[in-house]
Amino acid sequence: KGGTKQRLSFCGSYKHSFKPIGLKYRTRFQRTFEKNENPEDLIRNKCTIEYKLDKNLEPYISSELFHLYNEPVQLDEYRLSFGLTVDIMKKNSIKIFYIFKKEDLTKSDPYEVNVFGLAYSFKM
């Protein structure tokens, strides 16, 4: 893998709260363009469960399935993740997370990726 990719996506999401538990669902159509290759179309479905420990701490767990658009029964990739969102100051937060993903399930040699991350976000 590698090289430059361009992506176009359309998505919709739904969120519901059963305080202190929050549920999120997102579905996304994604088309990826890569030089000298046919575009790849995927349907991505993601479910997340969050738990508000207090006003500043929110652990979560999520799963995401990637299906080839032309063959929606064919699973191409999946991701499992968990993490912790920590609100700091007004409208600022950091997220510490882990993602396990298994890619290219339609090929004879799928591979696994482990991601440990730290993200910062702010709302305007």
Backbone as XML, in Angstrom:
<?xml version="1.0"?>
<chain id="A" units="angstrom">
  <residue number="1" name="LYS">
    <atom name="N" x="0.841" y="-1.187" z="0.000"/>
    <atom name="CA" x="0.000" y="0.000" z="0.000"/>
    <atom name="C" x="0.875" y="1.235" z="0.000"/>
  </residue>
  <residue number="2" name="GLY">
    <atom name="N" x="0.263" y="2.333" z="-0.302"/>
    <atom name="CA" x="0.995" y="3.582" z="-0.302"/>
    <atom name="C" x="0.537" y="4.443" z="-1.454"/>
  </residue>
  <residue number="3" name="GLY">
    <atom name="N" x="1.203" y="5.551" z="-1.645"/>
    <atom name="CA" x="0.834" y="6.451" z="-2.709"/>
    <atom name="C" x="-0.253" y="7.412" z="-2.270"/>
  </residue>
  <residue number="4" name="THR">
    <atom name="N" x="-0.632" y="8.270" z="-3.208"/>
    <atom name="CA" x="-1.637" y="9.280" z="-2.933"/>
    <atom name="C" x="-3.020" y="8.764" z="-3.279"/>
  </residue>
  <residue number="5" name="LYS">
    <atom name="N" x="-3.963" y="8.974" z="-2.368"/>
    <atom name="CA" x="-5.349" y="8.568" z="-2.582"/>
    <atom name="C" x="-6.235" y="9.790" z="-2.439"/>
  </residue>
  <residue number="6" name="GLN">
    <atom name="N" x="-7.336" y="9.787" z="-3.171"/>
    <atom name="CA" x="-8.357" y="10.807" z="-3.011"/>
    <atom name="C" x="-9.654" y="10.094" z="-2.686"/>
  </residue>
  <residue number="7" name="ARG">
    <atom name="N" x="-10.425" y="10.657" z="-1.760"/>
    <atom name="CA" x="-11.664" y="10.016" z="-1.340"/>
    <atom name="C" x="-12.826" y="10.992" z="-1.404"/>
  </residue>
  <residue number="8" name="LEU">
    <atom name="N" x="-13.965" y="10.449" z="-1.776"/>
    <atom name="CA" x="-15.222" y="11.168" z="-1.772"/>
    <atom name="C" x="-16.178" y="10.331" z="-0.946"/>
  </residue>
  <residue number="9" name="SER">
    <atom name="N" x="-16.876" y="10.955" z="0.006"/>
    <atom name="CA" x="-17.779" y="10.159" z="0.825"/>
    <atom name="C" x="-19.039" y="10.939" z="1.167"/>
  </residue>
  <residue number="10" name="PHE">
    <atom name="N" x="-20.109" y="10.180" z="1.392"/>
    <atom name="CA" x="-21.393" y="10.698" z="1.844"/>
    <atom name="C" x="-21.794" y="9.853" z="3.043"/>
  </residue>
  <residue number="11" name="CYS">
    <atom name="N" x="-22.279" y="10.502" z="4.092"/>
    <atom name="CA" x="-22.630" y="9.707" z="5.258"/>
    <atom name="C" x="-23.832" y="10.287" z="5.980"/>
  </residue>
  <residue number="12" name="GLY">
    <atom name="N" x="-24.406" y="9.440" z="6.806"/>
    <atom name="CA" x="-25.488" y="9.831" z="7.682"/>
    <atom name="C" x="-25.250" y="9.193" z="9.030"/>
  </residue>
  <residue number="13" name="SER">
    <atom name="N" x="-25.725" y="9.845" z="10.082"/>
    <atom name="CA" x="-25.501" y="9.290" z="11.414"/>
    <atom name="C" x="-26.717" y="9.515" z="12.295"/>
  </residue>
  <residue number="14" name="TYR">
    <atom name="N" x="-26.785" y="8.718" z="13.337"/>
    <atom name="CA" x="-27.861" y="8.804" z="14.324"/>
    <atom name="C" x="-27.232" y="8.652" z="15.701"/>
  </residue>
  <residue number="15" name="LYS">
    <atom name="N" x="-27.671" y="9.476" z="16.646"/>
    <atom name="CA" x="-27.148" y="9.406" z="18.011"/>
    <atom name="C" x="-28.322" y="9.452" z="18.973"/>
  </residue>
  <residue number="16" name="HIS">
    <atom name="N" x="-28.258" y="8.586" z="19.986"/>
    <atom name="CA" x="-29.306" y="8.574" z="21.005"/>
    <atom name="C" x="-28.647" y="8.403" z="22.370"/>
  </residue>
  <residue number="17" name="SER">
    <atom name="N" x="-29.205" y="9.077" z="23.368"/>
    <atom name="CA" x="-28.641" y="9.013" z="24.709"/>
    <atom name="C" x="-29.629" y="8.392" z="25.683"/>
  </residue>
  <residue number="18" name="PHE">
    <atom name="N" x="-29.142" y="7.421" z="26.437"/>
    <atom name="CA" x="-29.846" y="6.834" z="27.575"/>
    <atom name="C" x="-28.966" y="7.147" z="28.774"/>
  </residue>
  <residue number="19" name="LYS">
    <atom name="N" x="-28.907" y="8.397" z="29.172"/>
    <atom name="CA" x="-27.915" y="8.855" z="30.138"/>
    <atom name="C" x="-27.711" y="7.853" z="31.257"/>
  </residue>
  <residue number="20" name="PRO">
    <atom name="N" x="-26.475" y="7.495" z="31.528"/>
    <atom name="CA" x="-25.201" y="8.040" z="31.074"/>
    <atom name="C" x="-24.635" y="7.355" z="29.826"/>
  </residue>
  <residue number="21" name="ILE">
    <atom name="N" x="-25.412" y="6.492" z="29.167"/>
    <atom name="CA" x="-24.936" y="5.759" z="27.994"/>
    <atom name="C" x="-25.392" y="6.465" z="26.719"/>
  </residue>
  <residue number="22" name="GLY">
    <atom name="N" x="-24.469" y="6.571" z="25.763"/>
    <atom name="CA" x="-24.791" y="7.146" z="24.463"/>
    <atom name="C" x="-24.526" y="6.130" z="23.374"/>
  </residue>
  <residue number="23" name="LEU">
    <atom name="N" x="-25.411" y="6.053" z="22.404"/>
    <atom name="CA" x="-25.258" y="5.152" z="21.255"/>
    <atom name="C" x="-25.151" y="5.985" z="19.988"/>
  </residue>
  <residue number="24" name="LYS">
    <atom name="N" x="-24.223" y="5.601" z="19.121"/>
    <atom name="CA" x="-24.056" y="6.280" z="17.832"/>
    <atom name="C" x="-24.026" y="5.228" z="16.733"/>
  </residue>
  <residue number="25" name="TYR">
    <atom name="N" x="-24.637" y="5.563" z="15.601"/>
    <atom name="CA" x="-24.548" y="4.728" z="14.412"/>
    <atom name="C" x="-24.238" y="5.633" z="13.233"/>
  </residue>
  <residue number="26" name="ARG">
    <atom name="N" x="-23.304" y="5.220" z="12.387"/>
    <atom name="CA" x="-22.965" y="5.991" z="11.199"/>
    <atom name="C" x="-22.841" y="5.050" z="10.019"/>
  </residue>
  <residue number="27" name="THR">
    <atom name="N" x="-23.407" y="5.442" z="8.893"/>
    <atom name="CA" x="-23.206" y="4.700" z="7.659"/>
    <atom name="C" x="-22.600" y="5.660" z="6.646"/>
  </residue>
  <residue number="28" name="ARG">
    <atom name="N" x="-21.674" y="5.157" z="5.849"/>
    <atom name="CA" x="-20.948" y="6.018" z="4.911"/>
    <atom name="C" x="-20.710" y="5.274" z="3.601"/>
  </residue>
  <residue number="29" name="PHE">
    <atom name="N" x="-20.960" y="5.972" z="2.495"/>
    <atom name="CA" x="-20.537" y="5.496" z="1.182"/>
    <atom name="C" x="-19.229" y="6.200" z="0.879"/>
  </residue>
  <residue number="30" name="GLN">
    <atom name="N" x="-18.218" y="5.438" z="0.490"/>
    <atom name="CA" x="-16.888" y="6.010" z="0.248"/>
    <atom name="C" x="-16.339" y="5.517" z="-1.082"/>
  </residue>
  <residue number="31" name="ARG">
    <atom name="N" x="-15.905" y="6.443" z="-1.920"/>
    <atom name="CA" x="-15.233" y="6.094" z="-3.181"/>
    <atom name="C" x="-13.799" y="6.588" z="-3.078"/>
  </residue>
  <residue number="32" name="THR">
    <atom name="N" x="-12.843" y="5.674" z="-3.299"/>
    <atom name="CA" x="-11.428" y="6.001" z="-3.221"/>
    <atom name="C" x="-10.822" y="5.934" z="-4.614"/>
  </residue>
  <residue number="33" name="PHE">
    <atom name="N" x="-10.134" y="7.009" z="-4.982"/>
    <atom name="CA" x="-9.444" y="7.087" z="-6.267"/>
    <atom name="C" x="-7.950" y="6.994" z="-6.012"/>
  </residue>
  <residue number="34" name="GLU">
    <atom name="N" x="-7.304" y="6.093" z="-6.748"/>
    <atom name="CA" x="-5.862" y="5.934" z="-6.639"/>
    <atom name="C" x="-5.299" y="5.886" z="-8.053"/>
  </residue>
  <residue number="35" name="LYS">
    <atom name="N" x="-4.143" y="6.466" z="-8.250"/>
    <atom name="CA" x="-3.532" y="6.561" z="-9.578"/>
    <atom name="C" x="-3.426" y="5.184" z="-10.246"/>
  </residue>
  <residue number="36" name="ASN">
    <atom name="N" x="-3.835" y="5.114" z="-11.499"/>
    <atom name="CA" x="-3.750" y="3.902" z="-12.332"/>
    <atom name="C" x="-4.576" y="2.727" z="-11.809"/>
  </residue>
  <residue number="37" name="GLU">
    <atom name="N" x="-5.598" y="2.986" z="-10.985"/>
    <atom name="CA" x="-6.463" y="1.912" z="-10.494"/>
    <atom name="C" x="-7.917" y="2.323" z="-10.646"/>
  </residue>
  <residue number="38" name="ASN">
    <atom name="N" x="-8.797" y="1.327" z="-10.755"/>
    <atom name="CA" x="-10.230" y="1.609" z="-10.776"/>
    <atom name="C" x="-10.660" y="2.118" z="-9.402"/>
  </residue>
  <residue number="39" name="PRO">
    <atom name="N" x="-11.656" y="3.016" z="-9.363"/>
    <atom name="CA" x="-12.128" y="3.492" z="-8.053"/>
    <atom name="C" x="-12.653" y="2.328" z="-7.205"/>
  </residue>
  <residue number="40" name="GLU">
    <atom name="N" x="-12.446" y="2.432" z="-5.889"/>
    <atom name="CA" x="-12.946" y="1.420" z="-4.968"/>
    <atom name="C" x="-14.117" y="2.023" z="-4.197"/>
  </residue>
  <residue number="41" name="ASP">
    <atom name="N" x="-15.264" y="1.345" z="-4.248"/>
    <atom name="CA" x="-16.458" y="1.811" z="-3.551"/>
    <atom name="C" x="-16.719" y="0.932" z="-2.339"/>
  </residue>
  <residue number="42" name="LEU">
    <atom name="N" x="-16.930" y="1.584" z="-1.195"/>
    <atom name="CA" x="-17.173" y="0.869" z="0.048"/>
    <atom name="C" x="-18.397" y="1.428" z="0.753"/>
  </residue>
  <residue number="43" name="ILE">
    <atom name="N" x="-19.060" y="0.560" z="1.505"/>
    <atom name="CA" x="-20.074" y="0.970" z="2.469"/>
    <atom name="C" x="-19.471" y="0.689" z="3.840"/>
  </residue>
  <residue number="44" name="ARG">
    <atom name="N" x="-19.438" y="1.723" z="4.686"/>
    <atom name="CA" x="-18.859" y="1.595" z="6.020"/>
    <atom name="C" x="-19.958" y="1.816" z="7.050"/>
  </residue>
  <residue number="45" name="ASN">
    <atom name="N" x="-20.112" y="0.875" z="7.966"/>
    <atom name="CA" x="-21.091" y="0.974" z="9.049"/>
    <atom name="C" x="-20.355" y="0.927" z="10.378"/>
  </residue>
  <residue number="46" name="LYS">
    <atom name="N" x="-20.610" y="1.944" z="11.212"/>
    <atom name="CA" x="-19.909" y="2.040" z="12.489"/>
    <atom name="C" x="-20.912" y="2.211" z="13.625"/>
  </residue>
  <residue number="47" name="CYS">
    <atom name="N" x="-20.708" y="1.440" z="14.692"/>
    <atom name="CA" x="-21.518" y="1.547" z="15.911"/>
    <atom name="C" x="-20.590" y="1.874" z="17.074"/>
  </residue>
  <residue number="48" name="THR">
    <atom name="N" x="-21.026" y="2.810" z="17.911"/>
    <atom name="CA" x="-20.228" y="3.234" z="19.063"/>
    <atom name="C" x="-21.111" y="3.280" z="20.303"/>
  </residue>
  <residue number="49" name="ILE">
    <atom name="N" x="-20.559" y="2.816" z="21.414"/>
    <atom name="CA" x="-21.212" y="2.933" z="22.721"/>
    <atom name="C" x="-20.290" y="3.766" z="23.602"/>
  </residue>
  <residue number="50" name="GLU">
    <atom name="N" x="-20.855" y="4.835" z="24.183"/>
    <atom name="CA" x="-20.108" y="5.717" z="25.078"/>
    <atom name="C" x="-20.726" y="5.659" z="26.468"/>
  </residue>
  <residue number="51" name="TYR">
    <atom name="N" x="-19.899" y="5.891" z="27.470"/>
    <atom name="CA" x="-20.399" y="5.915" z="28.844"/>
    <atom name="C" x="-19.841" y="7.152" z="29.536"/>
  </residue>
  <residue number="52" name="LYS">
    <atom name="N" x="-20.702" y="8.047" z="29.937"/>
    <atom name="CA" x="-20.288" y="9.303" z="30.590"/>
    <atom name="C" x="-20.014" y="9.017" z="32.059"/>
  </residue>
  <residue number="53" name="LEU">
    <atom name="N" x="-18.734" y="8.897" z="32.438"/>
    <atom name="CA" x="-18.362" y="8.643" z="33.835"/>
    <atom name="C" x="-18.656" y="9.857" z="34.711"/>
  </residue>
  <residue number="54" name="ASP">
    <atom name="N" x="-18.274" y="11.014" z="34.222"/>
    <atom name="CA" x="-18.599" y="12.286" z="34.874"/>
    <atom name="C" x="-18.590" y="13.342" z="33.772"/>
  </residue>
  <residue number="55" name="LYS">
    <atom name="N" x="-18.618" y="14.611" z="34.142"/>
    <atom name="CA" x="-18.748" y="15.642" z="33.106"/>
    <atom name="C" x="-17.513" y="15.763" z="32.209"/>
  </residue>
  <residue number="56" name="ASN">
    <atom name="N" x="-16.384" y="15.161" z="32.603"/>
    <atom name="CA" x="-15.156" y="15.289" z="31.820"/>
    <atom name="C" x="-14.620" y="13.987" z="31.226"/>
  </residue>
  <residue number="57" name="LEU">
    <atom name="N" x="-15.104" y="12.833" z="31.659"/>
    <atom name="CA" x="-14.551" y="11.545" z="31.213"/>
    <atom name="C" x="-15.606" y="10.697" z="30.520"/>
  </residue>
  <residue number="58" name="GLU">
    <atom name="N" x="-15.236" y="10.197" z="29.338"/>
    <atom name="CA" x="-16.178" y="9.370" z="28.581"/>
    <atom name="C" x="-15.432" y="8.248" z="27.848"/>
  </residue>
  <residue number="59" name="PRO">
    <atom name="N" x="-15.415" y="7.034" z="28.408"/>
    <atom name="CA" x="-14.843" y="5.902" z="27.674"/>
    <atom name="C" x="-15.821" y="5.447" z="26.589"/>
  </residue>
  <residue number="60" name="TYR">
    <atom name="N" x="-15.279" y="4.813" z="25.557"/>
    <atom name="CA" x="-16.124" y="4.320" z="24.472"/>
    <atom name="C" x="-15.531" y="3.054" z="23.865"/>
  </residue>
  <residue number="61" name="ILE">
    <atom name="N" x="-16.376" y="2.338" z="23.155"/>
    <atom name="CA" x="-15.975" y="1.178" z="22.381"/>
    <atom name="C" x="-16.749" y="1.236" z="21.068"/>
  </residue>
  <residue number="62" name="SER">
    <atom name="N" x="-16.101" y="0.841" z="19.968"/>
    <atom name="CA" x="-16.798" y="0.896" z="18.685"/>
    <atom name="C" x="-16.333" y="-0.223" z="17.765"/>
  </residue>
  <residue number="63" name="SER">
    <atom name="N" x="-17.162" y="-0.495" z="16.772"/>
    <atom name="CA" x="-16.805" y="-1.447" z="15.731"/>
    <atom name="C" x="-17.241" y="-0.865" z="14.398"/>
  </residue>
  <residue number="64" name="GLU">
    <atom name="N" x="-16.473" y="-1.180" z="13.358"/>
    <atom name="CA" x="-16.787" y="-0.682" z="12.028"/>
    <atom name="C" x="-16.545" y="-1.789" z="11.012"/>
  </residue>
  <residue number="65" name="LEU">
    <atom name="N" x="-17.513" y="-1.966" z="10.115"/>
    <atom name="CA" x="-17.430" y="-2.974" z="9.059"/>
    <atom name="C" x="-17.374" y="-2.285" z="7.709"/>
  </residue>
  <residue number="66" name="PHE">
    <atom name="N" x="-16.487" y="-2.744" z="6.839"/>
    <atom name="CA" x="-16.319" y="-2.212" z="5.496"/>
    <atom name="C" x="-16.786" y="-3.276" z="4.498"/>
  </residue>
  <residue number="67" name="HIS">
    <atom name="N" x="-17.784" y="-2.952" z="3.695"/>
    <atom name="CA" x="-18.293" y="-3.871" z="2.682"/>
    <atom name="C" x="-18.014" y="-3.301" z="1.306"/>
  </residue>
  <residue number="68" name="LEU">
    <atom name="N" x="-17.648" y="-4.161" z="0.369"/>
    <atom name="CA" x="-17.508" y="-3.724" z="-1.011"/>
    <atom name="C" x="-18.885" y="-3.353" z="-1.536"/>
  </residue>
  <residue number="69" name="TYR">
    <atom name="N" x="-19.010" y="-2.200" z="-2.180"/>
    <atom name="CA" x="-20.309" y="-1.692" z="-2.619"/>
    <atom name="C" x="-20.979" y="-2.617" z="-3.627"/>
  </residue>
  <residue number="70" name="ASN">
    <atom name="N" x="-20.228" y="-3.125" z="-4.574"/>
    <atom name="CA" x="-20.806" y="-3.998" z="-5.609"/>
    <atom name="C" x="-21.195" y="-5.357" z="-5.064"/>
  </residue>
  <residue number="71" name="GLU">
    <atom name="N" x="-20.640" y="-5.725" z="-3.930"/>
    <atom name="CA" x="-20.940" y="-7.001" z="-3.290"/>
    <atom name="C" x="-21.151" y="-6.743" z="-1.799"/>
  </residue>
  <residue number="72" name="PRO">
    <atom name="N" x="-22.323" y="-6.193" z="-1.408"/>
    <atom name="CA" x="-22.509" y="-5.764" z="-0.021"/>
    <atom name="C" x="-22.394" y="-6.868" z="1.022"/>
  </residue>
  <residue number="73" name="VAL">
    <atom name="N" x="-22.458" y="-8.128" z="0.615"/>
    <atom name="CA" x="-22.299" y="-9.214" z="1.573"/>
    <atom name="C" x="-20.813" y="-9.482" z="1.834"/>
  </residue>
  <residue number="74" name="GLN">
    <atom name="N" x="-19.959" y="-9.026" z="0.926"/>
    <atom name="CA" x="-18.524" y="-9.296" z="1.012"/>
    <atom name="C" x="-17.845" y="-8.315" z="1.971"/>
  </residue>
  <residue number="75" name="LEU">
    <atom name="N" x="-17.371" y="-8.816" z="3.111"/>
    <atom name="CA" x="-16.673" y="-8.001" z="4.103"/>
    <atom name="C" x="-15.228" y="-7.809" z="3.662"/>
  </residue>
  <residue number="76" name="ASP">
    <atom name="N" x="-14.779" y="-6.543" z="3.581"/>
    <atom name="CA" x="-13.423" y="-6.243" z="3.120"/>
    <atom name="C" x="-12.484" y="-5.865" z="4.265"/>
  </residue>
  <residue number="77" name="GLU">
    <atom name="N" x="-13.055" y="-5.303" z="5.341"/>
    <atom name="CA" x="-12.223" y="-4.855" z="6.463"/>
    <atom name="C" x="-13.108" y="-4.700" z="7.693"/>
  </residue>
  <residue number="78" name="TYR">
    <atom name="N" x="-12.509" y="-4.858" z="8.863"/>
    <atom name="CA" x="-13.219" y="-4.503" z="10.088"/>
    <atom name="C" x="-12.250" y="-3.846" z="11.060"/>
  </residue>
  <residue number="79" name="ARG">
    <atom name="N" x="-12.825" y="-3.021" z="11.916"/>
    <atom name="CA" x="-12.059" y="-2.317" z="12.940"/>
    <atom name="C" x="-12.780" y="-2.424" z="14.276"/>
  </residue>
  <residue number="80" name="LEU">
    <atom name="N" x="-12.016" y="-2.646" z="15.319"/>
    <atom name="CA" x="-12.517" y="-2.627" z="16.686"/>
    <atom name="C" x="-11.685" y="-1.597" z="17.443"/>
  </residue>
  <residue number="81" name="SER">
    <atom name="N" x="-12.344" y="-0.750" z="18.198"/>
    <atom name="CA" x="-11.572" y="0.269" z="18.904"/>
    <atom name="C" x="-12.176" y="0.565" z="20.269"/>
  </residue>
  <residue number="82" name="PHE">
    <atom name="N" x="-11.333" y="1.083" z="21.132"/>
    <atom name="CA" x="-11.795" y="1.586" z="22.418"/>
    <atom name="C" x="-10.902" y="2.744" z="22.808"/>
  </residue>
  <residue number="83" name="GLY">
    <atom name="N" x="-11.445" y="3.600" z="23.661"/>
    <atom name="CA" x="-10.661" y="4.756" z="24.054"/>
    <atom name="C" x="-11.333" y="5.536" z="25.157"/>
  </residue>
  <residue number="84" name="LEU">
    <atom name="N" x="-10.759" y="6.684" z="25.444"/>
    <atom name="CA" x="-11.240" y="7.560" z="26.492"/>
    <atom name="C" x="-11.156" y="8.996" z="25.993"/>
  </residue>
  <residue number="85" name="THR">
    <atom name="N" x="-12.294" y="9.703" z="26.064"/>
    <atom name="CA" x="-12.325" y="11.127" z="25.739"/>
    <atom name="C" x="-12.311" y="11.902" z="27.043"/>
  </residue>
  <residue number="86" name="VAL">
    <atom name="N" x="-11.398" y="12.865" z="27.125"/>
    <atom name="CA" x="-11.254" y="13.690" z="28.318"/>
    <atom name="C" x="-11.490" y="15.142" z="27.916"/>
  </residue>
  <residue number="87" name="ASP">
    <atom name="N" x="-12.532" y="15.749" z="28.483"/>
    <atom name="CA" x="-12.800" y="17.166" z="28.225"/>
    <atom name="C" x="-11.854" y="18.003" z="29.073"/>
  </residue>
  <residue number="88" name="ILE">
    <atom name="N" x="-11.173" y="18.932" z="28.407"/>
    <atom name="CA" x="-10.268" y="19.845" z="29.108"/>
    <atom name="C" x="-10.649" y="21.271" z="28.718"/>
  </residue>
  <residue number="89" name="MET">
    <atom name="N" x="-10.785" y="22.112" z="29.662"/>
    <atom name="CA" x="-11.193" y="23.492" z="29.423"/>
    <atom name="C" x="-12.490" y="23.538" z="28.605"/>
  </residue>
  <residue number="90" name="LYS">
    <atom name="N" x="-12.899" y="24.720" z="28.199"/>
    <atom name="CA" x="-14.136" y="24.876" z="27.440"/>
    <atom name="C" x="-13.926" y="24.448" z="25.988"/>
  </residue>
  <residue number="91" name="LYS">
    <atom name="N" x="-14.771" y="23.561" z="25.505"/>
    <atom name="CA" x="-14.807" y="23.140" z="24.103"/>
    <atom name="C" x="-13.511" y="22.486" z="23.611"/>
  </residue>
  <residue number="92" name="ASN">
    <atom name="N" x="-12.668" y="22.000" z="24.493"/>
    <atom name="CA" x="-11.432" y="21.310" z="24.128"/>
    <atom name="C" x="-11.450" y="19.911" z="24.720"/>
  </residue>
  <residue number="93" name="SER">
    <atom name="N" x="-10.915" y="18.955" z="23.980"/>
    <atom name="CA" x="-10.836" y="17.594" z="24.506"/>
    <atom name="C" x="-9.645" y="16.862" z="23.903"/>
  </residue>
  <residue number="94" name="ILE">
    <atom name="N" x="-9.218" y="15.825" z="24.627"/>
    <atom name="CA" x="-8.211" y="14.917" z="24.092"/>
    <atom name="C" x="-8.815" y="13.517" z="24.106"/>
  </residue>
  <residue number="95" name="LYS">
    <atom name="N" x="-8.367" y="12.706" z="23.175"/>
    <atom name="CA" x="-8.843" y="11.333" z="23.078"/>
    <atom name="C" x="-7.631" y="10.419" z="23.016"/>
  </residue>
  <residue number="96" name="ILE">
    <atom name="N" x="-7.630" y="9.416" z="23.857"/>
    <atom name="CA" x="-6.602" y="8.377" z="23.862"/>
    <atom name="C" x="-7.307" y="7.121" z="23.387"/>
  </residue>
  <residue number="97" name="PHE">
    <atom name="N" x="-6.734" y="6.432" z="22.374"/>
    <atom name="CA" x="-7.465" y="5.309" z="21.802"/>
    <atom name="C" x="-6.548" y="4.219" z="21.259"/>
  </residue>
  <residue number="98" name="TYR">
    <atom name="N" x="-7.162" y="3.070" z="21.033"/>
    <atom name="CA" x="-6.523" y="1.917" z="20.401"/>
    <atom name="C" x="-7.477" y="1.389" z="19.332"/>
  </residue>
  <residue number="99" name="ILE">
    <atom name="N" x="-6.930" y="1.089" z="18.160"/>
    <atom name="CA" x="-7.724" y="0.504" z="17.068"/>
    <atom name="C" x="-7.023" y="-0.756" z="16.583"/>
  </residue>
  <residue number="100" name="PHE">
    <atom name="N" x="-7.775" y="-1.832" z="16.481"/>
    <atom name="CA" x="-7.306" y="-3.048" z="15.825"/>
    <atom name="C" x="-8.070" y="-3.153" z="14.524"/>
  </residue>
  <residue number="101" name="LYS">
    <atom name="N" x="-7.353" y="-3.285" z="13.407"/>
    <atom name="CA" x="-8.061" y="-3.465" z="12.142"/>
    <atom name="C" x="-7.443" y="-4.579" z="11.328"/>
  </residue>
  <residue number="102" name="LYS">
    <atom name="N" x="-8.316" y="-5.263" z="10.626"/>
    <atom name="CA" x="-7.900" y="-6.325" z="9.722"/>
    <atom name="C" x="-8.377" y="-5.921" z="8.339"/>
  </residue>
  <residue number="103" name="GLU">
    <atom name="N" x="-7.430" y="-5.769" z="7.401"/>
    <atom name="CA" x="-7.708" y="-5.235" z="6.073"/>
    <atom name="C" x="-7.561" y="-6.288" z="4.983"/>
  </residue>
  <residue number="104" name="ASP">
    <atom name="N" x="-8.159" y="-5.963" z="3.837"/>
    <atom name="CA" x="-8.062" y="-6.789" z="2.624"/>
    <atom name="C" x="-8.515" y="-8.225" z="2.868"/>
  </residue>
  <residue number="105" name="LEU">
    <atom name="N" x="-9.660" y="-8.374" z="3.509"/>
    <atom name="CA" x="-10.179" y="-9.705" z="3.810"/>
    <atom name="C" x="-10.559" y="-10.478" z="2.555"/>
  </residue>
  <residue number="106" name="THR">
    <atom name="N" x="-10.766" y="-9.766" z="1.441"/>
    <atom name="CA" x="-11.136" y="-10.431" z="0.189"/>
    <atom name="C" x="-9.915" y="-11.005" z="-0.530"/>
  </residue>
  <residue number="107" name="LYS">
    <atom name="N" x="-8.727" y="-10.668" z="-0.068"/>
    <atom name="CA" x="-7.495" y="-11.152" z="-0.692"/>
    <atom name="C" x="-6.967" y="-12.352" z="0.074"/>
  </residue>
  <residue number="108" name="SER">
    <atom name="N" x="-6.044" y="-13.079" z="-0.546"/>
    <atom name="CA" x="-5.516" y="-14.298" z="0.081"/>
    <atom name="C" x="-4.586" y="-13.999" z="1.252"/>
  </residue>
  <residue number="109" name="ASP">
    <atom name="N" x="-4.087" y="-12.772" z="1.334"/>
    <atom name="CA" x="-3.168" y="-12.439" z="2.428"/>
    <atom name="C" x="-3.604" y="-11.166" z="3.170"/>
  </residue>
  <residue number="110" name="PRO">
    <atom name="N" x="-4.747" y="-11.239" z="3.910"/>
    <atom name="CA" x="-5.160" y="-10.065" z="4.690"/>
    <atom name="C" x="-4.125" y="-9.751" z="5.769"/>
  </residue>
  <residue number="111" name="TYR">
    <atom name="N" x="-4.096" y="-8.501" z="6.204"/>
    <atom name="CA" x="-3.133" y="-8.171" z="7.243"/>
    <atom name="C" x="-3.779" y="-7.359" z="8.347"/>
  </residue>
  <residue number="112" name="GLU">
    <atom name="N" x="-3.117" y="-7.394" z="9.490"/>
    <atom name="CA" x="-3.619" y="-6.755" z="10.704"/>
    <atom name="C" x="-2.801" y="-5.511" z="11.008"/>
  </residue>
  <residue number="113" name="VAL">
    <atom name="N" x="-3.494" y="-4.503" z="11.538"/>
    <atom name="CA" x="-2.839" y="-3.255" z="11.909"/>
    <atom name="C" x="-3.288" y="-2.890" z="13.319"/>
  </residue>
  <residue number="114" name="ASN">
    <atom name="N" x="-2.338" y="-2.474" z="14.159"/>
    <atom name="CA" x="-2.625" y="-1.979" z="15.506"/>
    <atom name="C" x="-2.277" y="-0.506" z="15.552"/>
  </residue>
  <residue number="115" name="VAL">
    <atom name="N" x="-3.216" y="0.302" z="16.013"/>
    <atom name="CA" x="-3.011" y="1.755" z="16.071"/>
    <atom name="C" x="-3.231" y="2.223" z="17.508"/>
  </residue>
  <residue number="116" name="PHE">
    <atom name="N" x="-2.250" y="2.910" z="18.050"/>
    <atom name="CA" x="-2.394" y="3.592" z="19.331"/>
    <atom name="C" x="-2.375" y="5.074" z="19.015"/>
  </residue>
  <residue number="117" name="GLY">
    <atom name="N" x="-3.321" y="5.825" z="19.560"/>
    <atom name="CA" x="-3.398" y="7.217" z="19.167"/>
    <atom name="C" x="-3.736" y="8.173" z="20.279"/>
  </residue>
  <residue number="118" name="LEU">
    <atom name="N" x="-3.454" y="9.425" z="19.995"/>
    <atom name="CA" x="-3.766" y="10.549" z="20.863"/>
    <atom name="C" x="-4.248" y="11.663" z="19.946"/>
  </residue>
  <residue number="119" name="ALA">
    <atom name="N" x="-5.446" y="12.178" z="20.213"/>
    <atom name="CA" x="-6.013" y="13.223" z="19.358"/>
    <atom name="C" x="-6.460" y="14.398" z="20.225"/>
  </residue>
  <residue number="120" name="TYR">
    <atom name="N" x="-6.359" y="15.572" z="19.656"/>
    <atom name="CA" x="-6.816" y="16.789" z="20.317"/>
    <atom name="C" x="-7.895" y="17.415" z="19.437"/>
  </residue>
  <residue number="121" name="SER">
    <atom name="N" x="-8.980" y="17.877" z="20.028"/>
    <atom name="CA" x="-10.004" y="18.545" z="19.234"/>
    <atom name="C" x="-10.575" y="19.737" z="19.994"/>
  </residue>
  <residue number="122" name="PHE">
    <atom name="N" x="-11.079" y="20.671" z="19.221"/>
    <atom name="CA" x="-11.747" y="21.834" z="19.802"/>
    <atom name="C" x="-12.953" y="22.172" z="18.946"/>
  </residue>
  <residue number="123" name="LYS">
    <atom name="N" x="-13.975" y="22.690" z="19.609"/>
    <atom name="CA" x="-15.201" y="23.080" z="18.914"/>
    <atom name="C" x="-15.252" y="24.591" z="18.853"/>
  </residue>
  <residue number="124" name="MET">
    <atom name="N" x="-15.655" y="25.084" z="17.723"/>
    <atom name="CA" x="-15.730" y="26.544" z="17.529"/>
    <atom name="C" x="-17.135" y="27.041" z="17.775"/>
  </residue>
</chain>
